PDB file of C-alpha atoms in Angstrom:
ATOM      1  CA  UNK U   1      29.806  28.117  -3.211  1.00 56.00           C
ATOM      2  CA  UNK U   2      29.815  31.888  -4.687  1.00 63.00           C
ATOM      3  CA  UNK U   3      27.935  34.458  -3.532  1.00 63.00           C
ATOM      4  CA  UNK U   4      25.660  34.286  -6.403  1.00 56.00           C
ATOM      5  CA  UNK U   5      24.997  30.718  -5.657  1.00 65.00           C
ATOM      6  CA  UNK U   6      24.301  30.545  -2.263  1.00 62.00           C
ATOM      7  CA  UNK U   7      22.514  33.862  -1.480  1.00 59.00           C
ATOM      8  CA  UNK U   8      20.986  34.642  -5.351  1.00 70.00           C
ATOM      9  CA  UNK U   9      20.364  31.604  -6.981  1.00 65.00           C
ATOM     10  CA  UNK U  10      17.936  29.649  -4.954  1.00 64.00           C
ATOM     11  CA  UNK U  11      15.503  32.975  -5.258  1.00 64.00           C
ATOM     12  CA  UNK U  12      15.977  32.763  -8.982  1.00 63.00           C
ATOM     13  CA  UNK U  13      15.527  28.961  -9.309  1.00 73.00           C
ATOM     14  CA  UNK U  14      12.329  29.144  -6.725  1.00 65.00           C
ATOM     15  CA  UNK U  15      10.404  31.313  -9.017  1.00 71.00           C
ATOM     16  CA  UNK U  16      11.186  29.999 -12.592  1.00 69.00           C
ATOM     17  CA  UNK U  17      10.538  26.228 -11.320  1.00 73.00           C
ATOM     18  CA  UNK U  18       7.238  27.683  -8.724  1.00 74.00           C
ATOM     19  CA  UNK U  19       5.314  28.775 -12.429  1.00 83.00           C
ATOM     20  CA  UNK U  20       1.591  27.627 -12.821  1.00 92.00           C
ATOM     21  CA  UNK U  21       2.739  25.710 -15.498  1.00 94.00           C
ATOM     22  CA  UNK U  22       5.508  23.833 -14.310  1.00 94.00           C
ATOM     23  CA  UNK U  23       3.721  23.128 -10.609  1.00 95.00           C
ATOM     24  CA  UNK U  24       0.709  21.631 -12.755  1.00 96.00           C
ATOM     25  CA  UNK U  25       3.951  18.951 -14.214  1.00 97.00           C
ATOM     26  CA  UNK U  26       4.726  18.399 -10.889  1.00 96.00           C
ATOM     27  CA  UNK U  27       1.014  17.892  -9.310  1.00 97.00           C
ATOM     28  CA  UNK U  28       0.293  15.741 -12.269  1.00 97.00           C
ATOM     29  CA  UNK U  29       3.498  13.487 -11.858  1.00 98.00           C
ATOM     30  CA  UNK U  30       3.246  13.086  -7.813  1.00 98.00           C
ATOM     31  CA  UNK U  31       0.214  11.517  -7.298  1.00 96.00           C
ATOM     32  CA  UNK U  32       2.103   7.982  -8.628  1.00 97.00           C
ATOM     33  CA  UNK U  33       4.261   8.341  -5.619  1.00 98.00           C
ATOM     34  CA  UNK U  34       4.107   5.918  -2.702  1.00 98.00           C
ATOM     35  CA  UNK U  35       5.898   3.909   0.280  1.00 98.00           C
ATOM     36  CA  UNK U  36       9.455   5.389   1.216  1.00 98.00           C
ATOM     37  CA  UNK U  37      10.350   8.280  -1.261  1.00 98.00           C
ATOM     38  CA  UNK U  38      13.468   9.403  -2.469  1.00 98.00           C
ATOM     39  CA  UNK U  39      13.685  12.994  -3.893  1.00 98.00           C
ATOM     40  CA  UNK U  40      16.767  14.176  -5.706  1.00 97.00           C
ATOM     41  CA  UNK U  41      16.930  17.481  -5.446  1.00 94.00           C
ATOM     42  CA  UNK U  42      14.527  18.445  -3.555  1.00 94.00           C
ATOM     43  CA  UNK U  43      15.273  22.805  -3.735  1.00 91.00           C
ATOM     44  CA  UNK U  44      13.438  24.449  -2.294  1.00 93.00           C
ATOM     45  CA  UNK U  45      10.428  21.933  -1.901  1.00 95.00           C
ATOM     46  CA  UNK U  46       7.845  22.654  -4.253  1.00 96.00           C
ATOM     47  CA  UNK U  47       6.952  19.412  -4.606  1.00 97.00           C
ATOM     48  CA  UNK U  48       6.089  18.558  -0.594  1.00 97.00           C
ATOM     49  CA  UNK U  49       2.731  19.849  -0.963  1.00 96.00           C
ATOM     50  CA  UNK U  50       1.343  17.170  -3.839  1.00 97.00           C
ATOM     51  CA  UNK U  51       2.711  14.465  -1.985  1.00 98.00           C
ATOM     52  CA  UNK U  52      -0.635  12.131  -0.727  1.00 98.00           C
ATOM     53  CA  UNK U  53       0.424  11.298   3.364  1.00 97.00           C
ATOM     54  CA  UNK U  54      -2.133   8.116   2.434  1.00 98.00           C
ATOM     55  CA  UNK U  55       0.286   6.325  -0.213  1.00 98.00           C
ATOM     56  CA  UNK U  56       3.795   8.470   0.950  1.00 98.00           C
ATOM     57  CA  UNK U  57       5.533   6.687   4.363  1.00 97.00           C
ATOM     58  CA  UNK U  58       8.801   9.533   4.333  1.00 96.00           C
ATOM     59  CA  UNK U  59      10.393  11.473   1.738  1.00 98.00           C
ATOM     60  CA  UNK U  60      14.075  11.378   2.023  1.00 98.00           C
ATOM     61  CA  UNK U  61      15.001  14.890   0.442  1.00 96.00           C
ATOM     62  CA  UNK U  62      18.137  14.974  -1.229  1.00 96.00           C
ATOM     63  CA  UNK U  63      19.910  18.352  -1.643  1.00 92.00           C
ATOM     64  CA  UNK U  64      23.587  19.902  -1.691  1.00 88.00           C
ATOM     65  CA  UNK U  65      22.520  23.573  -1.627  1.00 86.00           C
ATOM     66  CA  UNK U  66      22.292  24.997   1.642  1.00 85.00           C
ATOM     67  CA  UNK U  67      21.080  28.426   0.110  1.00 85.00           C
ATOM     68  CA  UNK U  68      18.164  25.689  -0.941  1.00 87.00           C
ATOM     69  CA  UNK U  69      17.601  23.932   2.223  1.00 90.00           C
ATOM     70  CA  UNK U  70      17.002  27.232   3.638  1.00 89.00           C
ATOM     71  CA  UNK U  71      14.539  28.699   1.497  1.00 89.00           C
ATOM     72  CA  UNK U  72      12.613  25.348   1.916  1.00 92.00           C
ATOM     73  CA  UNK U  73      11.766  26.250   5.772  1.00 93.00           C
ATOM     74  CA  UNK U  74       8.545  27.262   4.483  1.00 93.00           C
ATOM     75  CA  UNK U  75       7.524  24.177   2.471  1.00 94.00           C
ATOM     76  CA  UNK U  76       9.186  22.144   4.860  1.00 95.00           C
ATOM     77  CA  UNK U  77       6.436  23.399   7.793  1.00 95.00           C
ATOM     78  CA  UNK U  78       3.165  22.957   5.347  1.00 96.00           C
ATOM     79  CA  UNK U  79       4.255  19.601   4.402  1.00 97.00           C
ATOM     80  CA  UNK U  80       1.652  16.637   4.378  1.00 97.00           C
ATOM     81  CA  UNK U  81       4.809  14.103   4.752  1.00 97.00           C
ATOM     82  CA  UNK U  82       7.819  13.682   7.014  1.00 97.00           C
ATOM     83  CA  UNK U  83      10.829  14.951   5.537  1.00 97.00           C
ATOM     84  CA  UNK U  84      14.623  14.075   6.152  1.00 96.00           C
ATOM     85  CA  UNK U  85      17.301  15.872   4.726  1.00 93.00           C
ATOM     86  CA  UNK U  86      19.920  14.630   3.217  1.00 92.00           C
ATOM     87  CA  UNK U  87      22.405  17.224   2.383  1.00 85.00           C
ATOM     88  CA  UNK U  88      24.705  15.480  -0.364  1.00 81.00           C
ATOM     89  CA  UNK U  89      24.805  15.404  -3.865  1.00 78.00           C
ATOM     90  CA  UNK U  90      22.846  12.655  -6.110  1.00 80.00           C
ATOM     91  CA  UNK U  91      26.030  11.557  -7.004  1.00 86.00           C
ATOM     92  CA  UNK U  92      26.158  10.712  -3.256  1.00 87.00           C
ATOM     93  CA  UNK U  93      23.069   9.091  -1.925  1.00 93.00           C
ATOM     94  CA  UNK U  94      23.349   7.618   1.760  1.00 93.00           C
ATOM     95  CA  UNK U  95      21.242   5.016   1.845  1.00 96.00           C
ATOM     96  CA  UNK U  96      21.301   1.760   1.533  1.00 96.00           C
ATOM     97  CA  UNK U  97      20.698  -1.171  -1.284  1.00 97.00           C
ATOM     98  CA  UNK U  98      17.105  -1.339  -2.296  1.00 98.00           C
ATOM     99  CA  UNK U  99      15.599   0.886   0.258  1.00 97.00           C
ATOM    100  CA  UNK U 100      13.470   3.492  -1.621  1.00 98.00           C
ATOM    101  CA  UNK U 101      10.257   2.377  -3.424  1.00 98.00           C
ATOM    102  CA  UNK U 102       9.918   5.899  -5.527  1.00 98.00           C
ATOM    103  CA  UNK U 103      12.555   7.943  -6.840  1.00 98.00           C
ATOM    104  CA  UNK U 104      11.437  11.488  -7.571  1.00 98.00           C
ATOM    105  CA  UNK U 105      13.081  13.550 -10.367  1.00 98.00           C
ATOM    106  CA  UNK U 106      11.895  17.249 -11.028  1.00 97.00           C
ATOM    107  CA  UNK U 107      13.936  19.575 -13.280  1.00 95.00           C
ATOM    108  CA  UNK U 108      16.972  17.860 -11.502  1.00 94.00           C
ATOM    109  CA  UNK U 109      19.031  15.689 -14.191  1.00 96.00           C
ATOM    110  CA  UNK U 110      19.739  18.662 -16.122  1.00 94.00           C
ATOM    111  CA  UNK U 111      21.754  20.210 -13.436  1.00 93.00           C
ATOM    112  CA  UNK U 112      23.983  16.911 -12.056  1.00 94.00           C
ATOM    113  CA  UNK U 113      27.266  17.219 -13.023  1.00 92.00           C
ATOM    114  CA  UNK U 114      28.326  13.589 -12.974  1.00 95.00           C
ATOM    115  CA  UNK U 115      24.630  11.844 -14.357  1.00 95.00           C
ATOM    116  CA  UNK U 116      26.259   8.620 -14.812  1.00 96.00           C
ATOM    117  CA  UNK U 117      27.153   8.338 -11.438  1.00 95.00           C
ATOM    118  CA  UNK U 118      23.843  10.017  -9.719  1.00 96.00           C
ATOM    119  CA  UNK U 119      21.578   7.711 -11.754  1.00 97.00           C
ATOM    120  CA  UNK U 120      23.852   4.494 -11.044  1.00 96.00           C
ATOM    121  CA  UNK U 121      22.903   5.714  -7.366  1.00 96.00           C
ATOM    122  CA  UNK U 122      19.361   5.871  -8.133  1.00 97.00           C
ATOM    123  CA  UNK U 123      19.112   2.471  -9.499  1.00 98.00           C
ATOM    124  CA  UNK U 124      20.590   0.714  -6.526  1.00 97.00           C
ATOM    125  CA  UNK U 125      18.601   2.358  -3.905  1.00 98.00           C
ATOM    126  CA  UNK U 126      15.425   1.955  -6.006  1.00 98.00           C
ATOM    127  CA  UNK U 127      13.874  -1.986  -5.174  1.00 97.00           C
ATOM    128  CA  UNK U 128      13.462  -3.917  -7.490  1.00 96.00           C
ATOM    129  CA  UNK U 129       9.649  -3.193  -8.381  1.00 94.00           C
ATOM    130  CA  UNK U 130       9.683   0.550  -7.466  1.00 98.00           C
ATOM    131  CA  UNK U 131       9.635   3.284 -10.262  1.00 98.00           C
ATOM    132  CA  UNK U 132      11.703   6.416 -10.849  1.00 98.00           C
ATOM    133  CA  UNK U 133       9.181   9.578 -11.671  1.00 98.00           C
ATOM    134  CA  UNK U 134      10.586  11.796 -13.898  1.00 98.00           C
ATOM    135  CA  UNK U 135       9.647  15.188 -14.816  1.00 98.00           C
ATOM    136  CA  UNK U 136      12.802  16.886 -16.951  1.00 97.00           C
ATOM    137  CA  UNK U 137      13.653  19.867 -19.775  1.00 97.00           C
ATOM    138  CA  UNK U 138      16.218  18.570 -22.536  1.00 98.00           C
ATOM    139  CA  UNK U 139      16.813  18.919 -25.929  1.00 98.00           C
ATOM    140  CA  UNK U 140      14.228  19.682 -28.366  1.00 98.00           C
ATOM    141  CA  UNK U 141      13.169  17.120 -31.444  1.00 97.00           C
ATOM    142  CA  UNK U 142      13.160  20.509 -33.617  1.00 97.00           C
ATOM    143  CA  UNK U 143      16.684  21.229 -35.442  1.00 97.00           C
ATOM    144  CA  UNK U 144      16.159  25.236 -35.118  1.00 97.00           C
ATOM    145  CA  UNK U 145      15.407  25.084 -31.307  1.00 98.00           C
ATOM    146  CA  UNK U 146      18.172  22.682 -30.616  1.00 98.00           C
ATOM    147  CA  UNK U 147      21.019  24.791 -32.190  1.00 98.00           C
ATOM    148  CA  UNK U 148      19.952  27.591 -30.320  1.00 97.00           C
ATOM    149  CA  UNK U 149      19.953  25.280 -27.150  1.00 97.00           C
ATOM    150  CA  UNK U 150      23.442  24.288 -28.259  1.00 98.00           C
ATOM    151  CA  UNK U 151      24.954  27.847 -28.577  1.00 97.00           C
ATOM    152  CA  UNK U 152      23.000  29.168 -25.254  1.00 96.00           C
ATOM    153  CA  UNK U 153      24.046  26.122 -23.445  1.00 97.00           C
ATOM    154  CA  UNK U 154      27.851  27.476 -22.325  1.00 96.00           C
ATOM    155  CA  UNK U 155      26.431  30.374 -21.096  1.00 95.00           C
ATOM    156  CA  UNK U 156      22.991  29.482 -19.713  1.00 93.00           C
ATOM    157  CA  UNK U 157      24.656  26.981 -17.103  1.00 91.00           C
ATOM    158  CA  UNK U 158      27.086  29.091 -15.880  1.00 88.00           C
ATOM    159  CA  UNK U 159      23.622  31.419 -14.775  1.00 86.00           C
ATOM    160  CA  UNK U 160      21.180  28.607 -14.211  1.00 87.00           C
ATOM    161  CA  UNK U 161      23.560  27.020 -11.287  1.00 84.00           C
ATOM    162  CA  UNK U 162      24.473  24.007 -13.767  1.00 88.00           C
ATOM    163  CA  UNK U 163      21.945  23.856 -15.751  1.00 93.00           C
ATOM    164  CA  UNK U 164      22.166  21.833 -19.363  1.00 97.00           C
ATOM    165  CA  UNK U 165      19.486  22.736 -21.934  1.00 97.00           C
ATOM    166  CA  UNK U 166      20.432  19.984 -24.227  1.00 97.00           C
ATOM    167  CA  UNK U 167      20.693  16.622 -22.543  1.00 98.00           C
ATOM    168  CA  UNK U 168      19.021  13.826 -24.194  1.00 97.00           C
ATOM    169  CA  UNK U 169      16.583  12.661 -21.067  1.00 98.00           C
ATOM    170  CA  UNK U 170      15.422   9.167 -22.131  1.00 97.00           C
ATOM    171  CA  UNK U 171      19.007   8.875 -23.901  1.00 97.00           C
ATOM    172  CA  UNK U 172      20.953   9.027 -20.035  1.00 98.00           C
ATOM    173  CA  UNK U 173      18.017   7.206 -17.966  1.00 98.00           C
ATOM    174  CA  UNK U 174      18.718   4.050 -20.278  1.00 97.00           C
ATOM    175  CA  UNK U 175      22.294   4.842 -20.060  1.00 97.00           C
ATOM    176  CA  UNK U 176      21.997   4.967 -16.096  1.00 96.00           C
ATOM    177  CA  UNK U 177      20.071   1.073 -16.191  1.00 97.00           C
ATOM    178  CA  UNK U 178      16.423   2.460 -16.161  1.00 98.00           C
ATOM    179  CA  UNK U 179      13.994   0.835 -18.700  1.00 98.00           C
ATOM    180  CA  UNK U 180      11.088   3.735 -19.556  1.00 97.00           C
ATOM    181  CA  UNK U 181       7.561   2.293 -19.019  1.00 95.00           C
ATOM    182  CA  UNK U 182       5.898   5.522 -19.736  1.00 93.00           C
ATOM    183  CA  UNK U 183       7.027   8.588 -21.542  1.00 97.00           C
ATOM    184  CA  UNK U 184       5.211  11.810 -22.393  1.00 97.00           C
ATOM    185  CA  UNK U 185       7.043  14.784 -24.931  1.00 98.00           C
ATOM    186  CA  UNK U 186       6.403  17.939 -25.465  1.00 97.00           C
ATOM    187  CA  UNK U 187       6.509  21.615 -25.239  1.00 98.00           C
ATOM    188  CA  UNK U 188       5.307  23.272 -22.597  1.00 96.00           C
ATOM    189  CA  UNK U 189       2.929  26.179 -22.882  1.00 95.00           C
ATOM    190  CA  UNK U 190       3.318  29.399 -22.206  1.00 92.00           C
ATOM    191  CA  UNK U 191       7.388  28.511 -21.962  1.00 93.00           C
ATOM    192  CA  UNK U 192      10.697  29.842 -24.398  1.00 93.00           C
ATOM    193  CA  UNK U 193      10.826  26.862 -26.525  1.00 96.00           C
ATOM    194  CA  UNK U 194      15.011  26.286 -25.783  1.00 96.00           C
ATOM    195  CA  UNK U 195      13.626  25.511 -21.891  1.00 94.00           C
ATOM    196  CA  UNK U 196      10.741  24.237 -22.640  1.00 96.00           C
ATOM    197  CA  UNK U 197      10.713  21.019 -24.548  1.00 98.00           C
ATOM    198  CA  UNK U 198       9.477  18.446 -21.371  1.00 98.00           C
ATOM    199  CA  UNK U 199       9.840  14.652 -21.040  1.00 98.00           C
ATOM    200  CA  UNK U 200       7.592  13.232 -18.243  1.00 98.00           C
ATOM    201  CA  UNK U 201       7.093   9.551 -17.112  1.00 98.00           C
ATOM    202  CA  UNK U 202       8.227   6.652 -15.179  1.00 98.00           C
ATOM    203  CA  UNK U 203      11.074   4.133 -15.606  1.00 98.00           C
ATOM    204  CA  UNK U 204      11.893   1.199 -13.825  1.00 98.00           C
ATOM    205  CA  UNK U 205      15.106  -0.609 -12.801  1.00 95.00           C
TER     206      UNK U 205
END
């Protein structure tokens, strides 16, 4: 990784995705997690704190960015929930067949290279039964604000460590084998509309 990456980018990343706003999204989206818990890319851990230790057994905590892991030391010592590390990419997901019963997505998919392959990872570790939370950014229903997420798109991911404005959420979960039992759209307030349109729910394998 670059300098930028490893040293600059998990301090940017930390305090656009620690907002009010988007820490309500997560809050609001955690509470429906339970039993063994898979987290793809977990950052710098923002989420650890609205985990519930009454419904949540572990969270496995899935990230490639060692800049991240690091600046999750914090999080990481306040947390309600055992936490293991898994320092891979989600298009690389060590464990085994069946084995998670929640699989946690926050602000993630947009920055996975290879989707097709992270979420074809996600559905075999997720048991039958279990449900994938998602909480994502993508493209925007509105023609102006998606052509302006298409032009800012080359240049926004090579600043935003990957990061796609534009990807069709629902589009590449049904793509990756999930079937959506619950889906919520909108913008989100107080939020530039080209990073702002949200799609939050639950799918299942």
């Amino acid at each position: 990784m670059s300098f930028y990456e490893q040293h600059i980018l998990p301090h940017v990343i930390d305090l656009a995705c620690g907002d009010k706003v988007i820490m309500d999204e997560r809050s609001s989206l955690l509470g429906a997690a339970e039993g063994r818990v898979l987290e793809v890319g977990m950052g710098s851990g923002l989420n650890l704190r609205y985990y519930n230790p009454d419904k949540v057994d572990f969270v496995w905590g899935l990230e490639p960015s060692e800049g991240m892991r690091k600046k999750a030391r914090k999080n990481l010592a306040r947390s309600p929930v055992q936490v293991e590390w898994l320092g891979l990419p989600g298009e690389e997901i060590p464990l085994d067949n069946h084995s998670a019963d929640t699989v946690v997505l926050t602000f993630t998919l947009c920055t996975i290279p290879d989707w097709q392959a992270a979420l074809k990872q996600m559905h075999r570790v997720l048991k039958p039964g279990g449900r994938l939370l998602f909480c994502e950014h993508g493209a925007a229903p509105d023609e102006s604000v998606a052509r302006w997420q298409d032009r800012i798109n080359p240049v926004w991911k090579k600043v935003a460590g990957g990061c796609h404005l534009n990807r069709r959420i629902p589009e590449l979960l049904a793509q990756g084998g999930f079937t959506i039992g619950d889906l919520q759209m909108d913008y989100l307030p107080k939020t530039p509309r080209i990073a702002g349109f949200r799609y939050k729910g639950y799918a299942t394998p």
